[in-house]
Amino acid sequence: MALRIRPHRLSVALLPGFTKQRAPCRPFSAAPRPAASQASTQTSNLSKDAQQAIRREASLPTPDPPSDSQTQTLLDQQSPYMVPTYVRPPLIIAKGSGSHVYDVENREYIDFTAGIAVNALGHCDPEVSNVIAAQSATLMHASNLYHNPWTPLLSQTLVEKTRKSAAAAQKQSGVETAGFPTASRAFICNSGSEANEAALKFARKYAVFHHNRQSSSASTSTPSTTEQEQCCSTSTTPCASPSANPNPKHHILSFSSSFHGRTMFALSATPNPKYQAPFSPMVPGFSTAPFNSTAASLDLITPRTCAVIIEPIQGEGGVNTASPSFLQALRAKCDKVGALLIYDEIQCGIGRTGSLWACDRPGVPAPDILTTAKALGNGFPIGATLVSEEVANAVQVGDHGTTFGGNPVACRVGCHILGRISGPEFLAEVVRKGELFRGHFERLRKRFPGFIQEIRGRGLLLGVQLSERGDVAKVITAARERGLLVISCGVNALRIVPPLVIEDEAVEKGMAVLEGAMESLWVEGGGVEGTTGQQEMGENPAVGAGAG
């Protein structure tokens, strides 16, 4: 074990007087710090590895806390009480402010993650905090057995701002196709996975509703044997037989590299073996097509299809953008077979791309359902499912529900956040900052040829694809130990999703840190001691590692 001398800052960090200043990595001493040669002489009785560890830590602003640190002591005390569903790097974040977070040892990090695209207005935004405080002192929860002032107001705000954003996109581009102008009603829940769960349930209910209305019509016919066999042969799990399922139109199509959530319905639409295998079998009736592959996708949309669910820009899958022509083809085939088109905008929505929704883009057809969460609460749990009036007409009392969804605190926060983010000036700044980031990454791609292959995405949802030589886990660790938090996505790619209010200064400093981390790995040939916690879910020996 390397020799460690650390100040005991934990209790100080958690006191009301805890400041945002970066604490020194070494204890304060009135005596001047010995030169490197002196330090080498003074520690000559230590092993070579111990001396190297001391020199390495001294050269890093925020080295990961070692095994004998206060942080690790706290983790050792508390971890035995937690179900081990996550693998995390060895630091404890205790406080946040704007675009920065601070660990329990009072060390500062620039945050390019925003809690995975959640803290759009930054950490501990004063106005959001005031809204939460005011509403929590008035009414926190009454359940959906009763009305409250904020659930319908948030629903109205979502619908009206969605329509307004679509109209603005259409007017600006001069095309009729953009956004979700037919948004009519909203269902408020607690998370993105719940929002998608509601969307998929509504889609199947819509199919049942119309199937029942048309069941006595001579024009209604049972899908052919060929169609049934096609569904079952392409589905990731066996389809239920028509005799076992009163609704033959229950098939749902999702896409490769997509992520829609961890609840069983949403998980069934997330074709990643790492997530699905431990909990198989999945909900029947799902199949998967290659993302942005028109021909393969259209072949899988049949009269048995009730819905197609897609992220206009994939987040965890690698920041891959669906082309307008691909989405147009999906819309046309859905219309032809009577299926619903669902846009999952949980990560790419609420201003993340520089428009209210990622689908507010010229040439992108309207969905029938749109889901959102993450930035809608800025860290307070909330989700929402927006539907057209036609879909809403198929949903009846008792079809779906939630105890906590639509609680007054979450909905009041959502109203406040939408009011700020939806403003044209705010969204224009997101676009500008996205271009600022992109300019830096284009420069880094030229500086590190053979390591950075591609920059994808829009606004402040960017993916930086590294080559095999790049090793994203090492880059993330090297950046963190220099005071910058970034995360991964897809296969060996960096995901850049900072707070939408990030300051230019933080962008510049963070990119300088990231460049320094890349230089240390790719030019100087340095290394990192560990890459723990780079993926959302640790490797399952029975499944194998996958992209987090």
XYZ file of C-alpha atoms in Angstrom:
548
model
C 0.000 0.000 0.000
C 1.346 3.384 -0.987
C 2.198 5.806 1.784
C -0.714 8.222 2.152
C -1.093 11.335 4.286
C -4.494 12.972 3.844
C -6.364 15.713 5.715
C -9.642 14.686 7.243
C -12.064 16.790 5.242
C -15.169 14.639 5.237
C -16.881 16.291 8.181
C -15.900 19.732 6.917
C -17.253 19.000 3.431
C -20.674 18.131 4.747
C -21.067 21.108 7.081
C -23.199 24.132 6.088
C -20.037 26.170 5.637
C -18.697 23.790 2.999
C -17.199 25.934 0.220
C -16.754 25.387 -3.493
C -13.018 26.034 -3.515
C -10.830 23.158 -4.541
C -8.986 21.776 -1.569
C -5.308 20.948 -1.944
C -4.449 17.338 -2.661
C -1.836 17.432 0.118
C -2.037 18.547 3.765
C -1.193 22.169 4.385
C 2.291 22.782 5.635
C 4.099 26.047 6.369
C 7.326 24.484 5.180
C 8.074 24.663 1.466
C 7.326 21.526 -0.491
C 10.503 19.525 -1.156
C 11.757 19.402 -4.713
C 11.242 16.233 -6.698
C 14.844 15.175 -6.089
C 14.445 15.710 -2.335
C 11.174 13.787 -2.320
C 12.877 10.961 -4.131
C 15.657 10.904 -1.565
C 13.256 11.134 1.389
C 11.142 8.205 0.139
C 14.057 6.069 -1.051
C 13.236 3.524 1.638
C 9.878 2.887 -0.075
C 9.407 0.407 -2.864
C 9.698 1.591 -6.452
C 5.970 1.107 -6.964
C 5.156 3.155 -3.866
C 7.435 5.974 -4.981
C 5.868 5.937 -8.446
C 2.366 6.056 -6.937
C 3.275 9.077 -4.804
C 4.772 10.935 -7.762
C 1.773 10.076 -9.918
C -0.733 11.337 -7.375
C 1.250 14.517 -6.808
C 1.013 15.258 -10.530
C -2.795 14.908 -10.710
C -5.318 17.499 -9.464
C -8.008 14.959 -8.521
C -6.555 11.443 -8.396
C -9.069 8.735 -7.608
C -9.185 8.206 -3.825
C -6.984 5.244 -2.855
C -7.860 2.328 -0.625
C -6.763 4.114 2.579
C -8.668 7.368 1.919
C -11.654 8.761 3.796
C -13.755 8.192 0.694
C -12.954 4.501 0.541
C -13.535 4.139 4.272
C -17.014 5.575 3.854
C -17.712 3.336 0.851
C -16.548 0.263 2.760
C -18.927 1.133 5.590
C -21.993 1.720 3.407
C -21.654 -0.509 0.344
C -22.574 -3.751 2.169
C -26.116 -2.380 2.580
C -26.684 -1.674 -1.126
C -27.816 -4.100 -3.822
C -24.821 -4.252 -6.208
C -26.590 -3.108 -9.383
C -24.048 -0.408 -10.234
C -20.305 -0.154 -10.693
C -18.964 3.291 -9.914
C -15.593 5.032 -9.876
C -14.136 5.524 -6.393
C -15.319 9.028 -5.573
C -18.355 10.343 -3.698
C -20.043 13.450 -5.086
C -21.340 15.526 -2.185
C -22.326 18.836 -3.740
C -23.035 20.496 -7.059
C -23.315 24.027 -8.363
C -23.963 24.981 -11.964
C -21.544 23.075 -14.186
C -19.381 21.817 -11.333
C -19.574 19.115 -8.672
C -17.511 18.549 -5.532
C -16.566 15.322 -3.812
C -16.565 14.648 -0.074
C -12.937 15.699 0.050
C -13.952 19.092 -1.414
C -12.308 18.582 -4.786
C -13.864 20.290 -7.801
C -14.822 18.648 -11.112
C -16.179 20.212 -14.288
C -19.250 18.198 -15.244
C -19.799 17.211 -18.892
C -22.380 14.566 -17.872
C -25.212 16.534 -16.188
C -26.360 13.363 -14.450
C -26.714 11.672 -17.892
C -28.414 14.620 -19.607
C -30.668 15.372 -16.611
C -29.390 18.585 -15.006
C -30.173 20.819 -17.979
C -30.238 23.947 -15.807
C -27.153 22.842 -13.912
C -26.692 21.519 -10.409
C -28.721 23.116 -7.628
C -30.188 25.842 -9.807
C -31.433 28.480 -7.311
C -34.777 29.003 -9.042
C -35.496 25.272 -9.246
C -34.528 24.898 -5.585
C -36.913 27.704 -4.649
C -39.758 26.079 -6.586
C -39.181 22.763 -4.818
C -38.983 24.440 -1.420
C -42.138 26.479 -1.981
C -44.243 23.598 -3.248
C -42.965 21.085 -0.699
C -44.107 23.521 1.976
C -47.560 23.717 0.361
C -48.494 20.254 -0.964
C -46.198 17.395 -1.875
C -48.579 14.544 -2.566
C -52.277 13.775 -2.620
C -52.337 10.874 -5.155
C -54.293 10.722 -8.393
C -57.488 10.078 -6.479
C -57.831 13.861 -6.358
C -57.113 16.858 -8.569
C -54.226 19.205 -7.852
C -53.370 22.495 -9.602
C -50.079 21.434 -11.171
C -50.656 18.150 -13.036
C -53.129 19.637 -15.533
C -51.036 22.800 -15.857
C -47.926 20.795 -16.760
C -49.962 18.726 -19.233
C -51.272 21.888 -20.858
C -47.808 23.444 -20.923
C -46.274 20.371 -22.551
C -48.949 20.212 -25.234
C -48.987 23.924 -26.037
C -45.221 24.332 -26.137
C -44.882 21.192 -28.260
C -47.375 22.536 -30.785
C -45.745 25.971 -30.746
C -42.293 24.480 -31.269
C -43.545 22.426 -34.218
C -45.170 25.476 -35.803
C -41.982 27.499 -35.380
C -39.876 24.760 -36.960
C -42.272 24.505 -39.887
C -42.338 28.266 -40.399
C -38.576 28.626 -40.153
C -37.859 25.801 -42.597
C -40.750 26.411 -44.940
C -41.819 22.761 -44.826
C -44.987 21.267 -43.390
C -43.233 18.319 -41.786
C -41.523 19.021 -38.454
C -42.229 18.360 -34.783
C -45.385 17.044 -33.155
C -48.146 19.511 -34.116
C -50.895 17.007 -33.257
C -49.861 16.605 -29.616
C -53.081 16.681 -27.638
C -52.783 15.194 -24.138
C -50.161 14.102 -21.636
C -49.791 11.368 -19.059
C -47.430 12.350 -16.223
C -45.334 9.698 -14.481
C -42.040 9.414 -12.577
C -39.275 8.370 -14.992
C -38.270 7.728 -18.570
C -38.801 4.009 -18.325
C -42.308 4.607 -17.005
C -42.997 7.058 -19.824
C -42.022 4.423 -22.378
C -43.969 1.765 -20.512
C -47.067 3.955 -20.818
C -46.388 4.611 -24.505
C -46.120 0.917 -25.311
C -49.232 0.088 -23.288
C -51.164 2.865 -25.008
C -50.039 1.513 -28.387
C -51.340 -1.961 -27.628
C -54.525 -0.527 -26.179
C -54.984 1.535 -29.332
C -54.677 -1.637 -31.393
C -57.184 -3.455 -29.157
C -59.554 -0.488 -29.314
C -59.582 -0.393 -33.089
C -59.552 -4.179 -33.417
C -62.655 -4.419 -31.239
C -64.389 -1.643 -33.166
C -63.694 -3.374 -36.446
C -64.048 -6.984 -35.357
C -67.562 -7.251 -36.749
C -66.587 -5.663 -40.045
C -66.154 -7.908 -43.043
C -63.034 -5.989 -43.971
C -61.268 -7.246 -40.870
C -59.278 -10.398 -41.457
C -56.824 -12.418 -39.440
C -53.216 -11.871 -40.528
C -51.971 -14.479 -42.933
C -49.893 -17.430 -41.811
C -46.943 -15.930 -43.666
C -47.234 -12.701 -41.660
C -47.506 -14.639 -38.396
C -44.437 -16.716 -39.207
C -42.507 -13.609 -40.214
C -43.219 -11.928 -36.891
C -42.177 -14.931 -34.861
C -39.081 -15.605 -36.937
C -37.765 -12.050 -36.558
C -38.799 -11.380 -32.977
C -36.193 -11.405 -30.226
C -38.621 -13.539 -28.204
C -41.353 -15.939 -29.315
C -44.590 -14.260 -30.379
C -47.794 -15.204 -28.642
C -50.039 -17.225 -30.924
C -53.261 -15.571 -32.123
C -55.272 -18.083 -30.118
C -53.410 -17.098 -26.944
C -53.625 -13.374 -27.618
C -57.042 -11.779 -28.191
C -55.248 -8.917 -29.972
C -53.423 -10.232 -33.048
C -52.066 -6.724 -33.707
C -49.544 -6.569 -30.861
C -46.151 -6.641 -32.547
C -43.694 -3.800 -31.671
C -40.565 -2.885 -33.613
C -37.500 -1.266 -32.046
C -33.968 -0.765 -33.324
C -30.411 -1.875 -32.788
C -28.405 0.093 -30.219
C -31.574 1.558 -28.749
C -32.212 2.058 -25.042
C -35.754 2.531 -23.734
C -35.535 1.582 -20.048
C -35.230 -1.221 -17.483
C -38.860 -2.092 -16.737
C -39.922 -5.271 -18.532
C -41.947 -3.717 -21.357
C -39.319 -1.045 -22.045
C -36.503 -3.561 -21.593
C -38.090 -5.808 -24.207
C -37.696 -2.926 -26.659
C -34.012 -2.550 -25.714
C -32.190 -5.218 -27.747
C -29.000 -5.400 -25.706
C -28.174 -8.917 -24.431
C -26.305 -7.394 -21.497
C -29.571 -5.962 -20.205
C -32.037 -8.599 -21.376
C -30.400 -11.970 -20.792
C -30.492 -12.014 -16.968
C -34.265 -11.459 -17.036
C -35.415 -13.523 -19.995
C -37.878 -14.294 -21.365
C -38.843 -10.838 -22.514
C -42.387 -9.657 -23.202
C -43.500 -11.447 -26.400
C -44.071 -9.661 -29.673
C -40.915 -7.569 -30.087
C -38.519 -7.561 -33.005
C -35.467 -5.499 -33.911
C -34.305 -3.816 -37.111
C -30.970 -2.144 -37.893
C -31.045 1.557 -37.051
C -31.336 3.766 -40.155
C -31.853 0.731 -42.408
C -35.027 1.491 -44.352
C -35.465 -1.744 -46.317
C -34.886 -4.056 -43.347
C -37.195 -2.000 -41.131
C -40.092 -1.803 -43.558
C -40.049 -5.580 -44.023
C -40.693 -5.969 -40.285
C -43.645 -3.564 -40.149
C -46.634 -5.749 -40.984
C -50.402 -5.698 -40.376
C -49.616 -7.284 -37.010
C -47.497 -4.291 -35.960
C -49.114 -1.986 -33.421
C -46.144 0.330 -32.869
C -42.648 1.351 -33.894
C -40.528 2.965 -31.158
C -37.382 4.904 -31.989
C -35.065 7.536 -30.531
C -34.668 10.391 -33.056
C -31.129 10.599 -31.693
C -29.876 7.583 -29.763
C -28.114 8.437 -26.518
C -26.628 5.383 -24.887
C -26.410 3.621 -28.237
C -23.700 5.992 -29.446
C -25.390 9.334 -30.302
C -26.694 8.106 -33.653
C -29.127 10.374 -35.514
C -32.071 8.932 -37.414
C -32.192 10.470 -40.886
C -35.368 12.340 -41.889
C -35.803 10.020 -44.880
C -35.656 6.981 -42.590
C -38.257 8.443 -40.243
C -40.441 9.408 -43.205
C -40.341 5.828 -44.458
C -41.304 4.528 -41.005
C -44.176 7.031 -40.811
C -45.502 6.017 -44.216
C -45.390 2.296 -43.464
C -46.985 2.810 -40.034
C -49.827 4.718 -41.691
C -50.240 1.962 -44.243
C -50.632 -0.837 -41.676
C -52.342 1.219 -38.949
C -49.402 1.228 -36.518
C -48.332 4.044 -34.187
C -44.979 5.805 -34.394
C -43.392 6.525 -31.001
C -40.499 8.941 -30.492
C -38.447 8.321 -27.361
C -37.051 11.783 -26.576
C -36.120 11.036 -22.987
C -32.477 11.975 -23.550
C -32.560 14.037 -26.744
C -35.586 16.195 -25.840
C -36.218 19.286 -23.675
C -33.767 21.553 -25.462
C -30.823 19.155 -25.582
C -30.347 19.502 -29.355
C -31.118 23.218 -29.587
C -34.848 22.832 -30.171
C -37.526 21.814 -27.697
C -37.663 18.347 -29.253
C -35.172 16.592 -31.498
C -38.047 15.956 -33.910
C -38.475 19.731 -34.384
C -36.362 19.390 -37.477
C -37.299 19.980 -41.129
C -38.464 16.817 -42.832
C -39.052 14.830 -39.630
C -42.624 13.490 -39.588
C -44.886 13.799 -36.577
C -45.150 10.871 -34.183
C -48.334 9.585 -32.573
C -46.680 9.401 -29.144
C -43.633 11.190 -27.693
C -41.966 10.367 -24.375
C -39.840 12.600 -22.172
C -38.199 12.628 -18.734
C -34.640 13.457 -17.584
C -34.304 17.245 -18.135
C -38.020 17.785 -17.457
C -37.242 17.589 -13.723
C -33.601 18.755 -13.640
C -32.951 15.957 -11.159
C -36.419 15.700 -9.624
C -38.047 12.414 -10.739
C -40.616 12.948 -13.490
C -41.599 11.618 -16.896
C -44.339 12.289 -19.411
C -46.021 10.615 -22.365
C -47.534 12.943 -24.969
C -50.167 11.519 -27.312
C -52.345 12.624 -30.197
C -56.083 12.930 -29.681
C -56.646 9.754 -31.670
C -54.452 7.784 -29.278
C -56.011 9.460 -26.240
C -59.467 8.391 -27.407
C -58.418 4.752 -27.114
C -57.353 5.094 -23.456
C -60.098 4.711 -20.885
C -60.390 5.204 -17.138
C -58.475 2.472 -15.342
C -56.292 1.490 -18.295
C -53.165 2.856 -16.659
C -52.166 4.669 -13.486
C -49.494 5.668 -11.005
C -49.387 6.573 -7.331
C -46.669 9.226 -7.419
C -46.824 10.304 -11.056
C -48.093 13.850 -11.469
C -47.336 14.866 -7.893
C -47.501 18.652 -7.345
C -43.794 19.146 -6.662
C -42.606 17.374 -9.808
C -45.207 19.044 -12.002
C -44.494 22.527 -10.694
C -40.788 21.943 -11.332
C -41.602 20.720 -14.839
C -43.637 23.853 -15.586
C -40.777 26.054 -14.427
C -38.153 24.189 -16.467
C -40.222 24.185 -19.649
C -40.806 27.904 -19.268
C -37.090 28.612 -19.195
C -35.733 26.084 -21.677
C -38.337 26.623 -24.402
C -37.357 30.257 -24.950
C -35.766 31.008 -28.363
C -32.781 32.789 -26.839
C -32.070 29.876 -24.508
C -32.238 27.352 -27.352
C -30.043 29.512 -29.575
C -27.379 29.418 -26.862
C -27.542 25.613 -26.809
C -26.843 25.588 -30.550
C -23.953 28.017 -30.141
C -22.379 26.044 -27.311
C -22.766 22.847 -29.295
C -20.791 24.410 -32.118
C -18.166 25.533 -29.619
C -17.737 21.940 -28.449
C -17.733 20.607 -31.991
C -15.001 23.046 -32.999
C -12.798 21.796 -30.163
C -13.361 18.159 -31.091
C -12.636 18.791 -34.765
C -9.349 20.350 -33.690
C -8.575 17.362 -31.457
C -9.361 14.990 -34.284
C -6.669 16.691 -36.354
C -4.253 16.707 -33.453
C -4.760 13.019 -32.650
C -5.140 11.327 -36.049
C -5.948 7.666 -35.748
C -7.609 8.105 -32.342
C -10.727 10.261 -32.941
C -12.794 9.003 -35.872
C -16.077 10.935 -35.852
C -18.105 13.579 -34.028
C -21.863 12.924 -34.043
C -24.995 14.558 -32.695
C -26.569 17.998 -32.414
C -26.540 20.794 -29.881
C -25.269 19.571 -26.528
C -25.813 15.881 -27.253
C -22.531 14.870 -28.859
C -20.812 11.542 -29.386
C -17.087 11.308 -30.068
C -16.197 8.008 -31.673
C -12.737 6.729 -30.783
C -10.754 4.098 -32.622
C -9.663 0.894 -30.925
C -6.428 2.660 -30.059
C -8.398 5.274 -28.132
C -9.824 3.140 -25.277
C -12.667 5.308 -23.970
C -12.487 3.900 -20.424
C -8.914 5.093 -20.013
C -9.773 8.517 -21.408
C -12.638 8.859 -18.921
C -10.405 7.871 -16.007
C -7.565 10.169 -17.067
C -10.009 13.052 -17.442
C -11.616 12.415 -14.060
C -8.249 12.375 -12.324
C -7.602 15.788 -13.858
C -10.921 17.284 -12.753
C -13.390 16.504 -15.575
C -16.358 14.117 -15.622
C -17.323 12.550 -18.956
C -19.181 9.328 -19.804
C -19.275 6.766 -22.564
C -21.858 5.507 -25.026
C -22.156 2.980 -27.805
C -18.943 1.149 -28.584
C -15.827 3.043 -27.477
C -17.333 6.515 -27.770
C -17.392 9.545 -25.475
C -20.754 11.119 -24.700
C -20.812 14.881 -24.108
C -24.045 15.964 -22.374
C -23.187 18.935 -20.120
C -25.730 21.219 -18.460
C -27.402 23.343 -21.115
C -26.381 26.412 -19.108
C -22.685 25.535 -19.076
C -20.518 28.638 -19.241
C -18.032 29.182 -22.070
C -15.263 29.292 -19.490
C -16.213 25.835 -18.230
C -16.295 24.541 -21.796
C -12.812 25.894 -22.460
C -11.361 24.601 -19.203
C -13.034 21.220 -19.544
C -11.831 20.754 -23.096
C -8.302 21.715 -22.027
C -8.484 19.036 -19.337
C -9.777 16.474 -21.824
C -7.029 17.331 -24.287
C -4.471 16.927 -21.518
C -5.893 13.526 -20.630
C -5.736 12.414 -24.259
C -2.188 13.726 -24.591
C -1.065 11.833 -21.503
C -2.434 8.587 -22.939
C -1.859 8.944 -26.657
C 1.294 11.050 -26.885
C 3.200 10.585 -23.640
C 2.207 6.941 -23.386
C 1.045 7.254 -19.803
C -1.473 4.974 -18.179
C -4.210 4.873 -15.586
C -4.400 2.673 -12.535
C -7.961 1.488 -13.119
C -11.077 2.044 -15.191
C -13.714 1.060 -12.661
C -17.154 2.527 -13.173
C -17.019 3.480 -16.840
C -20.116 1.541 -17.817
C -23.643 1.979 -16.517
C -23.818 -1.722 -15.717
C -20.885 -3.948 -14.795
C -19.911 -6.965 -16.826
C -22.119 -9.970 -16.286
C -19.970 -13.098 -16.698
C -22.953 -14.942 -18.124
C -23.582 -12.266 -20.732
C -20.311 -10.556 -21.496
C -19.428 -6.899 -21.479
C -21.320 -4.412 -23.550
C -21.571 -0.738 -24.176
C -22.986 1.254 -21.284
